[in-house]
Coordinates of C-alpha atoms and ligand atoms in Angstrom, one line a residue:
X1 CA 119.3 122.5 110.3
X2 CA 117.8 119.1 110.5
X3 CA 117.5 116.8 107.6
X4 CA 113.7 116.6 106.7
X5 CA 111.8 113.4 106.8
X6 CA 111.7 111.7 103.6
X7 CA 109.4 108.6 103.1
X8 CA 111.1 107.3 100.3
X9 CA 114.9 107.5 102.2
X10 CA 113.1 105.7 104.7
X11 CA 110.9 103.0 102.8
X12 CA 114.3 102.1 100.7
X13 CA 116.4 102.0 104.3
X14 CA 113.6 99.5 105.4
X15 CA 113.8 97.7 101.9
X16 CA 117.5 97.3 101.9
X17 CA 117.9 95.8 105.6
X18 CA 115.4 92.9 104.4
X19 CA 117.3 92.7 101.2
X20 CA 120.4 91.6 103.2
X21 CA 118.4 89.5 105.3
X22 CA 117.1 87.5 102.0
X23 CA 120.9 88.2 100.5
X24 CA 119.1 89.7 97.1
X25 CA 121.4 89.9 94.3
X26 CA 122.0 93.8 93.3
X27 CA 119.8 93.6 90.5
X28 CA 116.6 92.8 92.1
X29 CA 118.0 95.4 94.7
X30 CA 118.6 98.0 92.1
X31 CA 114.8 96.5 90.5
X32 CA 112.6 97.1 93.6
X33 CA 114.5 99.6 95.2
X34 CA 113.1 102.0 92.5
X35 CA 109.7 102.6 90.6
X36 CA 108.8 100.6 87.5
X37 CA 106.8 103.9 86.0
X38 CA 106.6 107.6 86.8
X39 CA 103.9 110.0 85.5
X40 CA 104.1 113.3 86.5
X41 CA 101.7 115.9 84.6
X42 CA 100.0 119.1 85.2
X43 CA 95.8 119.6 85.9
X44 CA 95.0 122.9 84.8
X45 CA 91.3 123.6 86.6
X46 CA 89.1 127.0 85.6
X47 CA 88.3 127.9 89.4
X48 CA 85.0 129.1 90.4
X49 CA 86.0 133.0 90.0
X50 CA 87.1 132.3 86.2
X51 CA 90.6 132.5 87.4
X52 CA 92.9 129.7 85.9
X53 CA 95.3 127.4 88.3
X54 CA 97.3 124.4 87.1
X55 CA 97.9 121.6 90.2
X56 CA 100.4 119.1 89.8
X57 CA 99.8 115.3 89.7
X58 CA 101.7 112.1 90.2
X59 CA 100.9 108.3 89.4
X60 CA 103.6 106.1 90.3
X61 CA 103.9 102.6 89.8
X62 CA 106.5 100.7 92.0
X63 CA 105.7 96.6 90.6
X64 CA 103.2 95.2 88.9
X65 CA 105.0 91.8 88.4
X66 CA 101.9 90.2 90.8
X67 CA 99.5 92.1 89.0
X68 CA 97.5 95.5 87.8
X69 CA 99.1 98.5 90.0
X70 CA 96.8 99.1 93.0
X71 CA 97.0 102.4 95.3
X72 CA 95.4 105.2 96.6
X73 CA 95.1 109.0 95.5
X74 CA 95.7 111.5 98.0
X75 CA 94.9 115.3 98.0
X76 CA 97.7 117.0 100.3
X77 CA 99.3 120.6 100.0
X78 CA 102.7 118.8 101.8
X79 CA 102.1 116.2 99.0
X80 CA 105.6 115.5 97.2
X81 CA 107.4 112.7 94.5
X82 CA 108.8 111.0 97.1
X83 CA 106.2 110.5 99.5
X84 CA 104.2 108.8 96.0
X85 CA 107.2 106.8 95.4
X86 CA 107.5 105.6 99.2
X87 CA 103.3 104.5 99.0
X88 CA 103.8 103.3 95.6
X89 CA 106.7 100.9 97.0
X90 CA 104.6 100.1 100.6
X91 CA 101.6 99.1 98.1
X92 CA 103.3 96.7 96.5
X93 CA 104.7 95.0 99.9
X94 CA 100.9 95.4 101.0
X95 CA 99.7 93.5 98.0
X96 CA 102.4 90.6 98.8
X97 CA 101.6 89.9 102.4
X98 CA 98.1 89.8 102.6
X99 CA 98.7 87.4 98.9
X100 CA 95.9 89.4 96.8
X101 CA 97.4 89.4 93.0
X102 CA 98.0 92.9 92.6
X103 CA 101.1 95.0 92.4
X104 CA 101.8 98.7 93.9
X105 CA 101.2 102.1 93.1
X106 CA 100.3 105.3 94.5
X107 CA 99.0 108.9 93.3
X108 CA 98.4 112.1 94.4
X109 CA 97.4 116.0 93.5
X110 CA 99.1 118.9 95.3
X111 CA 96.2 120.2 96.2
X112 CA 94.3 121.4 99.6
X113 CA 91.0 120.2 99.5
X114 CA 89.8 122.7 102.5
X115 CA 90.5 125.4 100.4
X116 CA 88.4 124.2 96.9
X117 CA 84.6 123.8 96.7
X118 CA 83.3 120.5 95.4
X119 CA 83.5 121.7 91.4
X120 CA 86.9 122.6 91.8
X121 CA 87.3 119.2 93.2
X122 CA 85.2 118.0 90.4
X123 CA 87.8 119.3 87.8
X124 CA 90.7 118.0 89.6
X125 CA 89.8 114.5 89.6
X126 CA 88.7 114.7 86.0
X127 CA 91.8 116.4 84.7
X128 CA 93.7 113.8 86.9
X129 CA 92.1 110.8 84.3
X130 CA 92.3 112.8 81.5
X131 CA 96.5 112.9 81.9
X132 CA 96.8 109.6 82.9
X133 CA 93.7 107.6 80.9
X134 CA 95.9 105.8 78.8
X135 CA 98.2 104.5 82.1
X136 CA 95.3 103.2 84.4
X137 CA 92.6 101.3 84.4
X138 CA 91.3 97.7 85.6
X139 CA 94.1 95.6 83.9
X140 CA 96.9 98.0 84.5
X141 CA 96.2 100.1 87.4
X142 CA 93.4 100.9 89.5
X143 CA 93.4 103.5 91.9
X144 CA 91.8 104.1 95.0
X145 CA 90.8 107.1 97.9
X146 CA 93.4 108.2 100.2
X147 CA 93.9 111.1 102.2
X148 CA 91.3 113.8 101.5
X149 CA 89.8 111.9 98.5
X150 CA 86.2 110.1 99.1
X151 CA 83.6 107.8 96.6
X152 CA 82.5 111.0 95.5
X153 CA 86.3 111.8 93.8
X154 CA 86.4 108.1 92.9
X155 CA 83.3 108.4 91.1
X156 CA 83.9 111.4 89.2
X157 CA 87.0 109.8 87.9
X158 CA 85.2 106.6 87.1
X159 CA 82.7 108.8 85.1
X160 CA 85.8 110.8 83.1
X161 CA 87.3 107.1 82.5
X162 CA 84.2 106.2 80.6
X163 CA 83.4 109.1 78.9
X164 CA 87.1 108.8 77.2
X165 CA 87.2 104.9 76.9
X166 CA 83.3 104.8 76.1
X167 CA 82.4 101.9 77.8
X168 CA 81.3 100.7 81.0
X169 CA 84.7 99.8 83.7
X170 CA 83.8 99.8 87.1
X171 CA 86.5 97.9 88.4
X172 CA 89.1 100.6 87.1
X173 CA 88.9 102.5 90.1
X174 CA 88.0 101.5 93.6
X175 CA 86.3 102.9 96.5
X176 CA 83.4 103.7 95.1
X177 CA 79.8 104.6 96.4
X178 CA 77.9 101.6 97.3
X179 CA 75.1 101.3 94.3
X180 CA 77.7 102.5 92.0
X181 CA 80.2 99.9 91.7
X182 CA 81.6 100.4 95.5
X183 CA 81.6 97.3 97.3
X184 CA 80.1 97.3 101.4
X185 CA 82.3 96.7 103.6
X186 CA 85.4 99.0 102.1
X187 CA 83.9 101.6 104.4
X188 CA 84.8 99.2 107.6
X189 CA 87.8 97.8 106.0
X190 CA 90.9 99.1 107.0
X191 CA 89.9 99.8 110.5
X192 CA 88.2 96.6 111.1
X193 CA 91.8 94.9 109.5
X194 CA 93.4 96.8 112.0
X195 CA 91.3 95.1 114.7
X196 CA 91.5 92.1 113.4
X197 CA 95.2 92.0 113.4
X198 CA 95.4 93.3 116.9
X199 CA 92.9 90.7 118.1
X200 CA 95.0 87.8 116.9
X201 CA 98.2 89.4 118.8
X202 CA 96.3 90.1 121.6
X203 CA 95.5 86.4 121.3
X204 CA 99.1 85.0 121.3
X205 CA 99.6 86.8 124.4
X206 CA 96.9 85.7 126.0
X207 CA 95.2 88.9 127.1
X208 CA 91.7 89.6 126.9
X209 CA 90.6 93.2 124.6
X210 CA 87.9 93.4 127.3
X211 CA 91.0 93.7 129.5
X212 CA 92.5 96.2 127.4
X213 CA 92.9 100.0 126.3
X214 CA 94.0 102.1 123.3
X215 CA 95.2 105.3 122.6
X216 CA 94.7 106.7 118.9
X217 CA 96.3 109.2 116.7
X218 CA 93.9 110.3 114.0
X219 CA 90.3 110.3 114.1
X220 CA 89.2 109.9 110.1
X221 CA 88.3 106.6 108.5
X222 CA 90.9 104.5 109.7
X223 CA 91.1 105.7 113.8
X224 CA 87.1 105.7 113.7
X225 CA 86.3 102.1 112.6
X226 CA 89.0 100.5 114.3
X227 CA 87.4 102.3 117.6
X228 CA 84.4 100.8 116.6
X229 CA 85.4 97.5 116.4
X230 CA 87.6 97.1 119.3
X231 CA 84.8 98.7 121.1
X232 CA 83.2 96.0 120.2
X233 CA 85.4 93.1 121.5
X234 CA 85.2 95.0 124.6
X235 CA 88.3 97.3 124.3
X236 CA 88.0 100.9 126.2
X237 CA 90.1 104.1 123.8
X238 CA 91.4 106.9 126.4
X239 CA 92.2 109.0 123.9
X240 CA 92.2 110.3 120.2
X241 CA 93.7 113.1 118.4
X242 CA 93.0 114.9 115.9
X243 CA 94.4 117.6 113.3
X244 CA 92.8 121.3 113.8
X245 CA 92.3 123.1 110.4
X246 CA 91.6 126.6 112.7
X247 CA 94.4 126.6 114.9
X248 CA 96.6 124.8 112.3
X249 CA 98.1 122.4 114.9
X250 CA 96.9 118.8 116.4
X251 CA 95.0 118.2 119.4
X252 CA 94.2 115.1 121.8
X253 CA 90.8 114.4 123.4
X254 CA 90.9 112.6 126.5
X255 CA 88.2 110.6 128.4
X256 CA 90.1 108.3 131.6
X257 CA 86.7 106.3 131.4
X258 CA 86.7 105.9 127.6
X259 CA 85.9 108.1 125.0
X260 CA 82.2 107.6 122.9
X261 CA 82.6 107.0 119.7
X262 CA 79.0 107.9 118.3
X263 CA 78.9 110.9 120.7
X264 CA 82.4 111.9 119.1
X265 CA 81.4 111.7 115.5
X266 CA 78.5 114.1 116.1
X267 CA 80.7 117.2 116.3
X268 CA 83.3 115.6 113.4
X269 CA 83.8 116.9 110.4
X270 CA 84.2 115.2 107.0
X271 CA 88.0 115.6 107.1
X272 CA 88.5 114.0 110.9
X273 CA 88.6 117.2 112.7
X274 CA 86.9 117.7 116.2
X275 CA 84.7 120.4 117.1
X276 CA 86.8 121.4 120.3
X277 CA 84.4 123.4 122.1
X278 CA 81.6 121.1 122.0
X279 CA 84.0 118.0 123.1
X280 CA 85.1 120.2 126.4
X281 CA 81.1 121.0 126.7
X282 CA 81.4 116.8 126.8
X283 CA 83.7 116.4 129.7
X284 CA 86.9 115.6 127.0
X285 CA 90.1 116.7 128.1
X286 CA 91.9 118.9 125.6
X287 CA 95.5 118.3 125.5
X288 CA 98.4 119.0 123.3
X289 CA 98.4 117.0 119.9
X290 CA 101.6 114.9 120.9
X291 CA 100.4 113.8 124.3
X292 CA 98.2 110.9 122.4
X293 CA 101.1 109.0 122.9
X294 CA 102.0 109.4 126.5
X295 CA 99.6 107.4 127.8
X296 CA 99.7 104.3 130.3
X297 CA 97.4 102.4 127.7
X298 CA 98.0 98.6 126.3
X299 CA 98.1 99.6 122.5
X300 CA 98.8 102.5 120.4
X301 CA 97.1 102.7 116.9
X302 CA 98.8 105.5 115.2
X303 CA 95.9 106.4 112.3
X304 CA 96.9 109.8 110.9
X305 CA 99.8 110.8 108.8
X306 CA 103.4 109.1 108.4
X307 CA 106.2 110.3 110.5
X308 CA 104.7 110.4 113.5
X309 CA 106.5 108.1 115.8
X310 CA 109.9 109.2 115.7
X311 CA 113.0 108.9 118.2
X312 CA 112.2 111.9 120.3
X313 CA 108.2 110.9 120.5
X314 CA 109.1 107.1 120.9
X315 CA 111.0 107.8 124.1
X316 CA 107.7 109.3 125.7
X317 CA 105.6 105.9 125.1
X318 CA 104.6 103.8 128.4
X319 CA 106.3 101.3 130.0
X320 CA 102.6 100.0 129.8
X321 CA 102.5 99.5 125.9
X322 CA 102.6 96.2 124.7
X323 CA 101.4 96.4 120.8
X324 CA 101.5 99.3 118.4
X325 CA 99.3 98.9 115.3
X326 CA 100.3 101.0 112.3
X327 CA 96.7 101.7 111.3
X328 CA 98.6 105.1 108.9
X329 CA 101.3 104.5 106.6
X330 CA 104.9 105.0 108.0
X331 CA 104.1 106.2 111.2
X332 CA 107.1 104.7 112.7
X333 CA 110.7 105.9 111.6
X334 CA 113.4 103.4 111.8
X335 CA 115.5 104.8 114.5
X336 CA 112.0 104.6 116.7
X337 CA 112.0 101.6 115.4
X338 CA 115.4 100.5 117.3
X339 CA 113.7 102.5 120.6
X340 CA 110.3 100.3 120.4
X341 CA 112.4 97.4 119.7
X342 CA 114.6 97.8 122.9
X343 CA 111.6 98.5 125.0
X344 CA 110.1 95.4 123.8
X345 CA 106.8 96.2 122.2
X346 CA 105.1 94.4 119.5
X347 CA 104.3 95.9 116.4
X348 CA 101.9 95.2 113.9
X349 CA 103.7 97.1 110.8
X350 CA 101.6 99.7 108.5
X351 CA 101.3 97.4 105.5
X352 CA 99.7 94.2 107.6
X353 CA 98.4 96.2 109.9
X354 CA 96.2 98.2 107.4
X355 CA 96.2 96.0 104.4
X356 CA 92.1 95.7 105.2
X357 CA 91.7 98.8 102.8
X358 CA 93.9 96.8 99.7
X359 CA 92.0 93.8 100.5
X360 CA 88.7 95.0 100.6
X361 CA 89.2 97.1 97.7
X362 CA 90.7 94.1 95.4
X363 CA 87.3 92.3 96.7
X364 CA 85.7 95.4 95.0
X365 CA 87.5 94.8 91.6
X366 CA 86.8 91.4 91.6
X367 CA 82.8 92.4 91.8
X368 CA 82.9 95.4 89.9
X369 CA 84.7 93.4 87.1
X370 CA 81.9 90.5 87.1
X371 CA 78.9 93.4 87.8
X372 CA 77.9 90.9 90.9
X373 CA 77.8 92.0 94.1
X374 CA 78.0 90.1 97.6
X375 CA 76.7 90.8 100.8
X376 CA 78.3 92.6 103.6
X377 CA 78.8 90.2 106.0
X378 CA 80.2 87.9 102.8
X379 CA 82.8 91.0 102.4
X380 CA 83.7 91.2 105.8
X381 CA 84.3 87.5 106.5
X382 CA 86.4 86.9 103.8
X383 CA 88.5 90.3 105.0
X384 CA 88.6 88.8 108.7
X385 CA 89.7 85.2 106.5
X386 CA 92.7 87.1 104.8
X387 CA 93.8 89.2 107.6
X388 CA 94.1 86.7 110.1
X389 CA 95.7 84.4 107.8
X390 CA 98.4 87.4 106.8
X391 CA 98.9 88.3 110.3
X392 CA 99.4 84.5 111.5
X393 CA 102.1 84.0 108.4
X394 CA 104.1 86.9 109.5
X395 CA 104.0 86.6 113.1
X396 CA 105.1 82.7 112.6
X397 CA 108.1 83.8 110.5
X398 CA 109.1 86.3 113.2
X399 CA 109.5 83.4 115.6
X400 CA 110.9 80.9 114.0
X401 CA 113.6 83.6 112.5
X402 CA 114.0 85.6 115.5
X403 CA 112.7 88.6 113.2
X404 CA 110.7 92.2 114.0
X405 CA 107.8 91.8 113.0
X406 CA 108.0 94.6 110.4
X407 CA 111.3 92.7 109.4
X408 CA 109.4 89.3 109.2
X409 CA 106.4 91.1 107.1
X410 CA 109.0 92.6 104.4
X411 CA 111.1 89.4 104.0
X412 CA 107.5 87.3 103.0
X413 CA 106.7 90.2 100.1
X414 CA 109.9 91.1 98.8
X415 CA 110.3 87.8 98.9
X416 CA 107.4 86.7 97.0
X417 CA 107.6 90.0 94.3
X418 CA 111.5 89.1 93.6
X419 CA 110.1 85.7 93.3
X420 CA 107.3 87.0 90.9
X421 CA 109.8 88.8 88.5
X422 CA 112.5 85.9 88.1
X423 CA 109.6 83.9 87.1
X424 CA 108.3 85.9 84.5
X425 CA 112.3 86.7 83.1
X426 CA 112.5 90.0 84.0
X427 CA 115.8 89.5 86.3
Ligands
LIG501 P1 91.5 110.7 107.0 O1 91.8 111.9 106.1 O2 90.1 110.1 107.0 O3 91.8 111.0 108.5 C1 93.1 111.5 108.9 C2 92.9 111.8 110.4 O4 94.2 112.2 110.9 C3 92.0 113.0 110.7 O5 91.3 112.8 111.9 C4 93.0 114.2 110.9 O6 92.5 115.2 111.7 C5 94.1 113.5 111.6 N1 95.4 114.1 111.5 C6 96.0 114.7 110.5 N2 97.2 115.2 110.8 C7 97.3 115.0 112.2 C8 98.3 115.3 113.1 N3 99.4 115.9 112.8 N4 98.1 114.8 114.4 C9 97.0 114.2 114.7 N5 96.0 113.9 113.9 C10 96.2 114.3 112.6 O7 92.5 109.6 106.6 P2 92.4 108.0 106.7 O8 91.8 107.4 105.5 O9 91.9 107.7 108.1 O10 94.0 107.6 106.7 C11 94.8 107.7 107.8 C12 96.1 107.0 107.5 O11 95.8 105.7 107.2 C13 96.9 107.6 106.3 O12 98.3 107.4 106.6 C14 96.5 106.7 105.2 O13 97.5 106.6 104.2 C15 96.4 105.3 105.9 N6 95.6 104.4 105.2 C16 94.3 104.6 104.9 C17 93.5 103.6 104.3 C18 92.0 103.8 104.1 O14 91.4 102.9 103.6 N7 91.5 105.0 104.4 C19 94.1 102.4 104.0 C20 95.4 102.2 104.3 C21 96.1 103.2 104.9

């Protein structure tokens, strides 16, 4: 039987190939291969029947030696300790390249969200802070939404914070409503950091987004905004897909001439899913979930789940694509890493490539902890500063050293974290 995928196999496999590169001594090996903290505890909810059910819940931090922990929170049945620990470690690589002064973590409830009403969801999130109170908050840890977890979930853990700190701490969580300590722009954020890094490659080659088109895996926050934005600079998206929570498999939705996003997101739903009878009733092709990545497109933004791009699946891309942005986290496995390599296609890795969510959200600490908030466009221009800046360090680095670019990326963090815990004596 085949091995299954494990994210945290795979994120300490990338880890230790840069750790040779930078010639780390074992001991910050042994130090960052592995998480500085582990909580693991159980959430036992009353359900809506008066039935009892205890979920399981994780926070994981991997380094906090450039700051409080910072990571998402993600509601997922599949969810396991590994997959936390593999975030946990990408958050803290995250933190590094775009150079905001925070370190990495990562949480995350066994849980499936389709299958509990919002009070349910209620008492999950607030018997996720009551386990782990002591262990978060805005000088240690700060968590954020993820997969399946919205402003609503962050507020509701906000609220459970304050009750049992009694006190007012909106920058211990982030990602929250707008009005209520969220900050605007976080919405946009990732996807529009996507964009921003595939606009500056696009610019090194020379070639024009107008002249351009994509071909997306996912269709939730990240996949949506980053549509928008390329839209924007003129780029035309063939394709999406999508997971299908009826039919329990994946689709694609194909339009030759360009898909519309605003028509798209009327027959969405909250989780990313689309309505597939009403998209064929809009001239979308439906085809199987895998084909997103078949296409004769210039750039492929996988924006779903991790594991996606794999030997097998790489084989099938173009001839045709020239950049593939890692809008999810760990889309790519390192052996379709070798393929995409060999075929010569630039990638933009997961944690540069989406580091618009971090950023934005340490933008949202920063307000939250001075109670002052700035405008929109204020939160998006400074995003579009650090992004570009990131992307331009790493791609630099690349050429000078002959690197991957995912290769370049990890040797300026680890870099830079090893660097941050010999300073302070740890190693
Ligand atoms: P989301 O829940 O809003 O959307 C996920 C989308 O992926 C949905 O459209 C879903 O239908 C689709 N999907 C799920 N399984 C699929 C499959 N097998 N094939 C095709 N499509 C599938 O999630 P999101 O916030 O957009 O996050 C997507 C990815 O980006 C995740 O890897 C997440 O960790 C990463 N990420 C998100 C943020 C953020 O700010 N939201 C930041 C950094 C990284």
């Amino acid at each position: 039987m085949a091995k299954s995928f494990n994210a945290f196999e795979m994120a300490k496999k990338q880890f230790s190939n840069v750790a040779e590169i930078l010639n780390l001594d074992e001991a910050t090996r042994d130090l960052l291969k592995n998480p500085l903290r582990e909580y693991h505890f159980s959430i036992p909810i009353k359900m809506d029947d008066g039935t009892s059910k205890v979920f399981r819940g994780f926070r994981i931090l991997h380094n906090d030696a450039r700051g409080p922990g910072k990571g998402g929170i993600r509601f997922h049945p599949q969810e396991t300790v590994d997959t936390v620990r593999a975030l946990s470690m990408w958050m803290t690589w995250k933190c590094a390249v775009v150079d905001i002064p925070l370190g990495g973590s990562k949480g995350g409830v066994i849980c499936d969200p389709h299958n509990l009403t919002e009070r349910e969801q209620e008492r999950i999130c607030r018997g996720w802070v009551r386990q782990i109170s002591r262990n978060i908050g805005p000088l240690q840890d700060v968590p954020a939404p993820d997969v399946m977890t919205n402003a609503q979930h962050m507020l509701w853990m906000l609220d459970e914070y304050e009750i049992i700190s009694a006190g007012k701490h909106p920058g211990m969580i982030t990602g929250k409503p707008v009005g209520m300590g969220g900050s605007l722009g976080r919405t946009e954020a990732t996807g529009y950091g996507v964009i921003f890094t595939v606009r500056e490659a696009l610019r090194e080659m020379n070639i024009k987004p107008s002249d351009t088109t994509a071909a997306f895996q996912g269709f939730g926050n990240v996949a949506q905004y980053a549509i928008k934005l390329y839209n924007q600079l003129g780029g035309k998206v063939i394709c999406v897909s999508c997971w299908d929570q009826q039919d329990n498999k994946s689709y694609t939705f194909k339009k030759n001439d360009g898909i519309k996003i605003d028509d798209l997101l009327k027959i969405t739903d909250r989780f990313g899913g689309i309505n597939k009878e009403k998209a064929k009733e809009m001239g979308y092709e439906i085809l199987s979930g895998e084909s997103w990545i078949e296409n004769d497109v210039d750039i492929l933004i996988p924006a779903a789940l991790e594991n996606q791009i794999t030997k097998d699946t790489a084989n099938k891309i173009s001839s045709k694509v020239k950049i593939i942005a890692e809008g999810a986290n760990g889309p790519t496995t390192p052996e379709a890493d070798e393929v995409i390599k060999a075929k010569g296609i630039f990638m933009i890795p997961d944690f540069l490539a989406n580091a618009g969510g971090v950023t934005c959200s340490y933008f949202e600490q920063v307000q939250s902890n001075m109670n002052y908030y700035w405008e929109k466009d204020e939160v998006l221009g400074k995003l579009d500063v650090k992004m570009t800046s990131a992307y331009l360090d790493v791609s630099k680095i690349a050429r000078e050293k002959g690197l991957y670019m995912r290769d370049a990326a990890y040797v300026i963090s680890i870099d830079k974290v090893a660097q941050a815990c010999k300073d302070r004596g740890w190693l």
